[in-house]
Amino acid sequence: MASAPVTAGKCTYCTNPSKYTCPRCNTLYCSSSCYRNPNHVQCSENFYRDQVEEEMHGCTVSEESRRKMMEILQRVKSGESVMEAEDGPLDSDDDENEEDLSVRMAGIDLNDSEAVWRNMTEEERQDFQKLVKKGNFEELIPAWSAWWDQEVQLVQEITSGSPTSPSYTVNCPDIVEVPPLSELTKVTPSPCLPYNILNVLAAYVWTVRLFNGDHQDSSQDATEAILTLSSVLASGASYEEAALAVESPKMEAQNHLWLQESEEFANTVRRDVWKILQGPTSSNKTYYIRAALSEIHVLLNTCKTALAKKKRSSGPRKGMFTSTFPEENTQVELKITTLPMVKAVIKKVEFLLSYALEYSELLAAMSPP
């Protein structure tokens, strides 16, 4: 439990007005430095110890997601907006405010909007609401850099004891190891498979761009998106043309309000598919294809685990944040993401990975869609 903002009283450890109450002993304090006062060490040390133990036992929010959310909240706290950016270093009061925010949000599940809202001050809530009303909120979200956009060094220095893998592999999803297709079946693969892979890649790119790179932290919603966008994965469709295979997710998105995006977004997806198809180097053109399919495989398995444990709240939640932003509190309805469906799609992705491993030359020879 984090410290809650208060509105009256004087700090126990200095002469400033108090802003917060310790959740353990109800002591009033004004800042993180007073919270860590030697006379309050019993509570503060136990508090931080508990947070470490909680993280060690497995937190549902990744460190990257926590960093992004804290960055957003810090921007809201400082009153920063894209329309009215202020240059220059923060003053000491701003530094103190940022520390206070970090203390208040320590141990909070940042996926829990109600908990975050409860631990924001009234001023922070008002700033947040102003940004949402102005339509600037999305501009506060740190931009996500796609791993396939990395700059690849054509010449890599090899030193004694250095890893033999190319440097670009560090920024890519780990490759899922699968056997070659010929070990799974003796049937000649369909000539549609390269185009089917393009359809899956387009659905994948649309999804990860839509989620701004946080798709793995929202595995069920992201899986619903990919399955909705890719008819290859959802219904076993096949394509005979590259352009139609890549364009299909855009057409599917038009039927679902939460997936719809601009033409500029669609153009970015087309460009991304082509970059993935090109690969990092001419000698390893299919590496990005296999990396993308591998990340889909990981996403599906994460979703499968969550579905098996039924880790999804049922019905609308009620609370302070829900009441303030009722239109923003709708969950994605899982229409096709069921446990049997996800298990079947995992097998499809493994089949495509085996094909990409053995028929890399066919995939490498494909022209841009």
PDB file of N, CA and C in Angstrom, residues 249-297:
ATOM      1  N   PRO A 249      -5.337  -7.005 -43.581  1.00  0.00           N
ATOM      2  CA  PRO A 249      -5.527  -6.541 -42.199  1.00  0.00           C
ATOM      3  C   PRO A 249      -6.119  -5.138 -42.119  1.00  0.00           C
ATOM      4  N   LYS A 250      -5.735  -4.255 -43.045  1.00  0.00           N
ATOM      5  CA  LYS A 250      -6.321  -2.904 -43.052  1.00  0.00           C
ATOM      6  C   LYS A 250      -7.824  -2.979 -43.293  1.00  0.00           C
ATOM      7  N   MET A 251      -8.241  -3.827 -44.242  1.00  0.00           N
ATOM      8  CA  MET A 251      -9.670  -3.960 -44.540  1.00  0.00           C
ATOM      9  C   MET A 251     -10.409  -4.579 -43.364  1.00  0.00           C
ATOM     10  N   GLU A 252      -9.778  -5.535 -42.684  1.00  0.00           N
ATOM     11  CA  GLU A 252     -10.403  -6.133 -41.502  1.00  0.00           C
ATOM     12  C   GLU A 252     -10.551  -5.100 -40.383  1.00  0.00           C
ATOM     13  N   ALA A 253      -9.552  -4.228 -40.246  1.00  0.00           N
ATOM     14  CA  ALA A 253      -9.581  -3.227 -39.178  1.00  0.00           C
ATOM     15  C   ALA A 253     -10.753  -2.258 -39.341  1.00  0.00           C
ATOM     16  N   GLN A 254     -11.175  -2.008 -40.577  1.00  0.00           N
ATOM     17  CA  GLN A 254     -12.280  -1.079 -40.805  1.00  0.00           C
ATOM     18  C   GLN A 254     -13.582  -1.568 -40.188  1.00  0.00           C
ATOM     19  N   ASN A 255     -13.687  -2.870 -39.924  1.00  0.00           N
ATOM     20  CA  ASN A 255     -14.903  -3.435 -39.346  1.00  0.00           C
ATOM     21  C   ASN A 255     -14.900  -3.436 -37.817  1.00  0.00           C
ATOM     22  N   HIS A 256     -13.800  -2.928 -37.226  1.00  0.00           N
ATOM     23  CA  HIS A 256     -13.671  -2.956 -35.767  1.00  0.00           C
ATOM     24  C   HIS A 256     -13.131  -1.605 -35.308  1.00  0.00           C
ATOM     25  N   LEU A 257     -13.957  -0.850 -34.617  1.00  0.00           N
ATOM     26  CA  LEU A 257     -13.615   0.519 -34.243  1.00  0.00           C
ATOM     27  C   LEU A 257     -12.292   0.605 -33.499  1.00  0.00           C
ATOM     28  N   TRP A 258     -12.035  -0.333 -32.590  1.00  0.00           N
ATOM     29  CA  TRP A 258     -10.824  -0.259 -31.763  1.00  0.00           C
ATOM     30  C   TRP A 258      -9.554  -0.574 -32.546  1.00  0.00           C
ATOM     31  N   LEU A 259      -9.690  -1.110 -33.769  1.00  0.00           N
ATOM     32  CA  LEU A 259      -8.523  -1.428 -34.586  1.00  0.00           C
ATOM     33  C   LEU A 259      -8.298  -0.425 -35.714  1.00  0.00           C
ATOM     34  N   GLN A 260      -9.255   0.453 -35.935  1.00  0.00           N
ATOM     35  CA  GLN A 260      -9.159   1.389 -37.052  1.00  0.00           C
ATOM     36  C   GLN A 260      -8.048   2.404 -36.832  1.00  0.00           C
ATOM     37  N   GLU A 261      -7.321   2.681 -37.922  1.00  0.00           N
ATOM     38  CA  GLU A 261      -6.261   3.688 -37.885  1.00  0.00           C
ATOM     39  C   GLU A 261      -6.260   4.466 -39.195  1.00  0.00           C
ATOM     40  N   SER A 262      -5.406   5.464 -39.272  1.00  0.00           N
ATOM     41  CA  SER A 262      -5.357   6.354 -40.423  1.00  0.00           C
ATOM     42  C   SER A 262      -4.666   5.700 -41.611  1.00  0.00           C
ATOM     43  N   GLU A 263      -4.781   6.347 -42.766  1.00  0.00           N
ATOM     44  CA  GLU A 263      -4.085   5.864 -43.962  1.00  0.00           C
ATOM     45  C   GLU A 263      -2.574   5.979 -43.778  1.00  0.00           C
ATOM     46  N   GLU A 264      -2.150   7.000 -43.042  1.00  0.00           N
ATOM     47  CA  GLU A 264      -0.721   7.136 -42.748  1.00  0.00           C
ATOM     48  C   GLU A 264      -0.221   5.944 -41.940  1.00  0.00           C
ATOM     49  N   PHE A 265      -1.026   5.504 -40.983  1.00  0.00           N
ATOM     50  CA  PHE A 265      -0.683   4.326 -40.187  1.00  0.00           C
ATOM     51  C   PHE A 265      -0.582   3.100 -41.091  1.00  0.00           C
ATOM     52  N   ALA A 266      -1.540   2.944 -42.003  1.00  0.00           N
ATOM     53  CA  ALA A 266      -1.536   1.801 -42.928  1.00  0.00           C
ATOM     54  C   ALA A 266      -0.302   1.828 -43.817  1.00  0.00           C
ATOM     55  N   ASN A 267       0.115   3.010 -44.244  1.00  0.00           N
ATOM     56  CA  ASN A 267       1.322   3.118 -45.065  1.00  0.00           C
ATOM     57  C   ASN A 267       2.560   2.713 -44.279  1.00  0.00           C
ATOM     58  N   THR A 268       2.571   3.068 -42.991  1.00  0.00           N
ATOM     59  CA  THR A 268       3.689   2.663 -42.132  1.00  0.00           C
ATOM     60  C   THR A 268       3.749   1.155 -42.008  1.00  0.00           C
ATOM     61  N   VAL A 269       2.577   0.518 -41.880  1.00  0.00           N
ATOM     62  CA  VAL A 269       2.536  -0.940 -41.785  1.00  0.00           C
ATOM     63  C   VAL A 269       3.085  -1.569 -43.068  1.00  0.00           C
ATOM     64  N   ARG A 270       2.696  -1.040 -44.224  1.00  0.00           N
ATOM     65  CA  ARG A 270       3.215  -1.574 -45.496  1.00  0.00           C
ATOM     66  C   ARG A 270       4.724  -1.443 -45.556  1.00  0.00           C
ATOM     67  N   ARG A 271       5.232  -0.287 -45.142  1.00  0.00           N
ATOM     68  CA  ARG A 271       6.684  -0.083 -45.131  1.00  0.00           C
ATOM     69  C   ARG A 271       7.366  -1.062 -44.174  1.00  0.00           C
ATOM     70  N   ASP A 272       6.766  -1.266 -43.005  1.00  0.00           N
ATOM     71  CA  ASP A 272       7.349  -2.168 -42.014  1.00  0.00           C
ATOM     72  C   ASP A 272       7.412  -3.605 -42.527  1.00  0.00           C
ATOM     73  N   VAL A 273       6.347  -4.043 -43.188  1.00  0.00           N
ATOM     74  CA  VAL A 273       6.337  -5.413 -43.726  1.00  0.00           C
ATOM     75  C   VAL A 273       7.465  -5.577 -44.733  1.00  0.00           C
ATOM     76  N   TRP A 274       7.666  -4.563 -45.548  1.00  0.00           N
ATOM     77  CA  TRP A 274       8.743  -4.641 -46.537  1.00  0.00           C
ATOM     78  C   TRP A 274      10.107  -4.668 -45.854  1.00  0.00           C
ATOM     79  N   LYS A 275      10.286  -3.893 -44.768  1.00  0.00           N
ATOM     80  CA  LYS A 275      11.562  -3.904 -44.059  1.00  0.00           C
ATOM     81  C   LYS A 275      11.819  -5.256 -43.413  1.00  0.00           C
ATOM     82  N   ILE A 276      10.774  -5.861 -42.865  1.00  0.00           N
ATOM     83  CA  ILE A 276      10.928  -7.196 -42.280  1.00  0.00           C
ATOM     84  C   ILE A 276      11.274  -8.197 -43.377  1.00  0.00           C
ATOM     85  N   LEU A 277      10.645  -8.037 -44.526  1.00  0.00           N
ATOM     86  CA  LEU A 277      10.898  -8.941 -45.646  1.00  0.00           C
ATOM     87  C   LEU A 277      12.329  -8.804 -46.159  1.00  0.00           C
ATOM     88  N   GLN A 278      12.854  -7.603 -46.120  1.00  0.00           N
ATOM     89  CA  GLN A 278      14.230  -7.371 -46.562  1.00  0.00           C
ATOM     90  C   GLN A 278      15.244  -8.018 -45.629  1.00  0.00           C
ATOM     91  N   GLY A 279      14.927  -8.043 -44.354  1.00  0.00           N
ATOM     92  CA  GLY A 279      15.837  -8.626 -43.390  1.00  0.00           C
ATOM     93  C   GLY A 279      16.998  -7.716 -43.047  1.00  0.00           C
ATOM     94  N   PRO A 280      17.832  -8.129 -42.107  1.00  0.00           N
ATOM     95  CA  PRO A 280      18.939  -7.283 -41.646  1.00  0.00           C
ATOM     96  C   PRO A 280      20.080  -7.200 -42.657  1.00  0.00           C
ATOM     97  N   THR A 281      20.357  -8.309 -43.357  1.00  0.00           N
ATOM     98  CA  THR A 281      21.447  -8.349 -44.337  1.00  0.00           C
ATOM     99  C   THR A 281      21.029  -9.213 -45.520  1.00  0.00           C
ATOM    100  N   SER A 282      21.710  -9.055 -46.622  1.00  0.00           N
ATOM    101  CA  SER A 282      21.395  -9.843 -47.818  1.00  0.00           C
ATOM    102  C   SER A 282      21.684 -11.326 -47.611  1.00  0.00           C
ATOM    103  N   SER A 283      22.586 -11.633 -46.691  1.00  0.00           N
ATOM    104  CA  SER A 283      22.937 -13.034 -46.448  1.00  0.00           C
ATOM    105  C   SER A 283      22.025 -13.700 -45.414  1.00  0.00           C
ATOM    106  N   ASN A 284      21.172 -12.896 -44.762  1.00  0.00           N
ATOM    107  CA  ASN A 284      20.287 -13.451 -43.740  1.00  0.00           C
ATOM    108  C   ASN A 284      18.929 -12.758 -43.829  1.00  0.00           C
ATOM    109  N   LYS A 285      18.348 -12.752 -45.031  1.00  0.00           N
ATOM    110  CA  LYS A 285      17.156 -11.957 -45.299  1.00  0.00           C
ATOM    111  C   LYS A 285      15.927 -12.408 -44.517  1.00  0.00           C
ATOM    112  N   THR A 286      15.850 -13.671 -44.168  1.00  0.00           N
ATOM    113  CA  THR A 286      14.633 -14.162 -43.502  1.00  0.00           C
ATOM    114  C   THR A 286      14.715 -14.106 -41.973  1.00  0.00           C
ATOM    115  N   TYR A 287      15.803 -13.546 -41.440  1.00  0.00           N
ATOM    116  CA  TYR A 287      15.943 -13.528 -39.980  1.00  0.00           C
ATOM    117  C   TYR A 287      14.821 -12.731 -39.323  1.00  0.00           C
ATOM    118  N   TYR A 288      14.475 -11.569 -39.885  1.00  0.00           N
ATOM    119  CA  TYR A 288      13.422 -10.746 -39.305  1.00  0.00           C
ATOM    120  C   TYR A 288      12.055 -11.436 -39.411  1.00  0.00           C
ATOM    121  N   ILE A 289      11.834 -12.175 -40.482  1.00  0.00           N
ATOM    122  CA  ILE A 289      10.577 -12.913 -40.629  1.00  0.00           C
ATOM    123  C   ILE A 289      10.449 -13.920 -39.494  1.00  0.00           C
ATOM    124  N   ARG A 290      11.514 -14.675 -39.266  1.00  0.00           N
ATOM    125  CA  ARG A 290      11.492 -15.686 -38.208  1.00  0.00           C
ATOM    126  C   ARG A 290      11.388 -15.032 -36.825  1.00  0.00           C
ATOM    127  N   ALA A 291      12.018 -13.863 -36.659  1.00  0.00           N
ATOM    128  CA  ALA A 291      11.940 -13.156 -35.375  1.00  0.00           C
ATOM    129  C   ALA A 291      10.510 -12.691 -35.100  1.00  0.00           C
ATOM    130  N   ALA A 292       9.846 -12.165 -36.130  1.00  0.00           N
ATOM    131  CA  ALA A 292       8.461 -11.705 -35.957  1.00  0.00           C
ATOM    132  C   ALA A 292       7.533 -12.873 -35.650  1.00  0.00           C
ATOM    133  N   LEU A 293       7.663 -13.958 -36.387  1.00  0.00           N
ATOM    134  CA  LEU A 293       6.836 -15.142 -36.125  1.00  0.00           C
ATOM    135  C   LEU A 293       7.121 -15.699 -34.730  1.00  0.00           C
ATOM    136  N   SER A 294       8.369 -15.606 -34.304  1.00  0.00           N
ATOM    137  CA  SER A 294       8.732 -16.089 -32.968  1.00  0.00           C
ATOM    138  C   SER A 294       8.077 -15.254 -31.884  1.00  0.00           C
ATOM    139  N   GLU A 295       8.018 -13.932 -32.101  1.00  0.00           N
ATOM    140  CA  GLU A 295       7.375 -13.095 -31.080  1.00  0.00           C
ATOM    141  C   GLU A 295       5.873 -13.347 -31.034  1.00  0.00           C
ATOM    142  N   ILE A 296       5.266 -13.613 -32.182  1.00  0.00           N
ATOM    143  CA  ILE A 296       3.849 -13.990 -32.181  1.00  0.00           C
ATOM    144  C   ILE A 296       3.660 -15.269 -31.374  1.00  0.00           C
ATOM    145  N   HIS A 297       4.581 -16.209 -31.540  1.00  0.00           N
ATOM    146  CA  HIS A 297       4.523 -17.483 -30.821  1.00  0.00           C
ATOM    147  C   HIS A 297       4.581 -17.242 -29.308  1.00  0.00           C
TER     148      HIS A 297
END
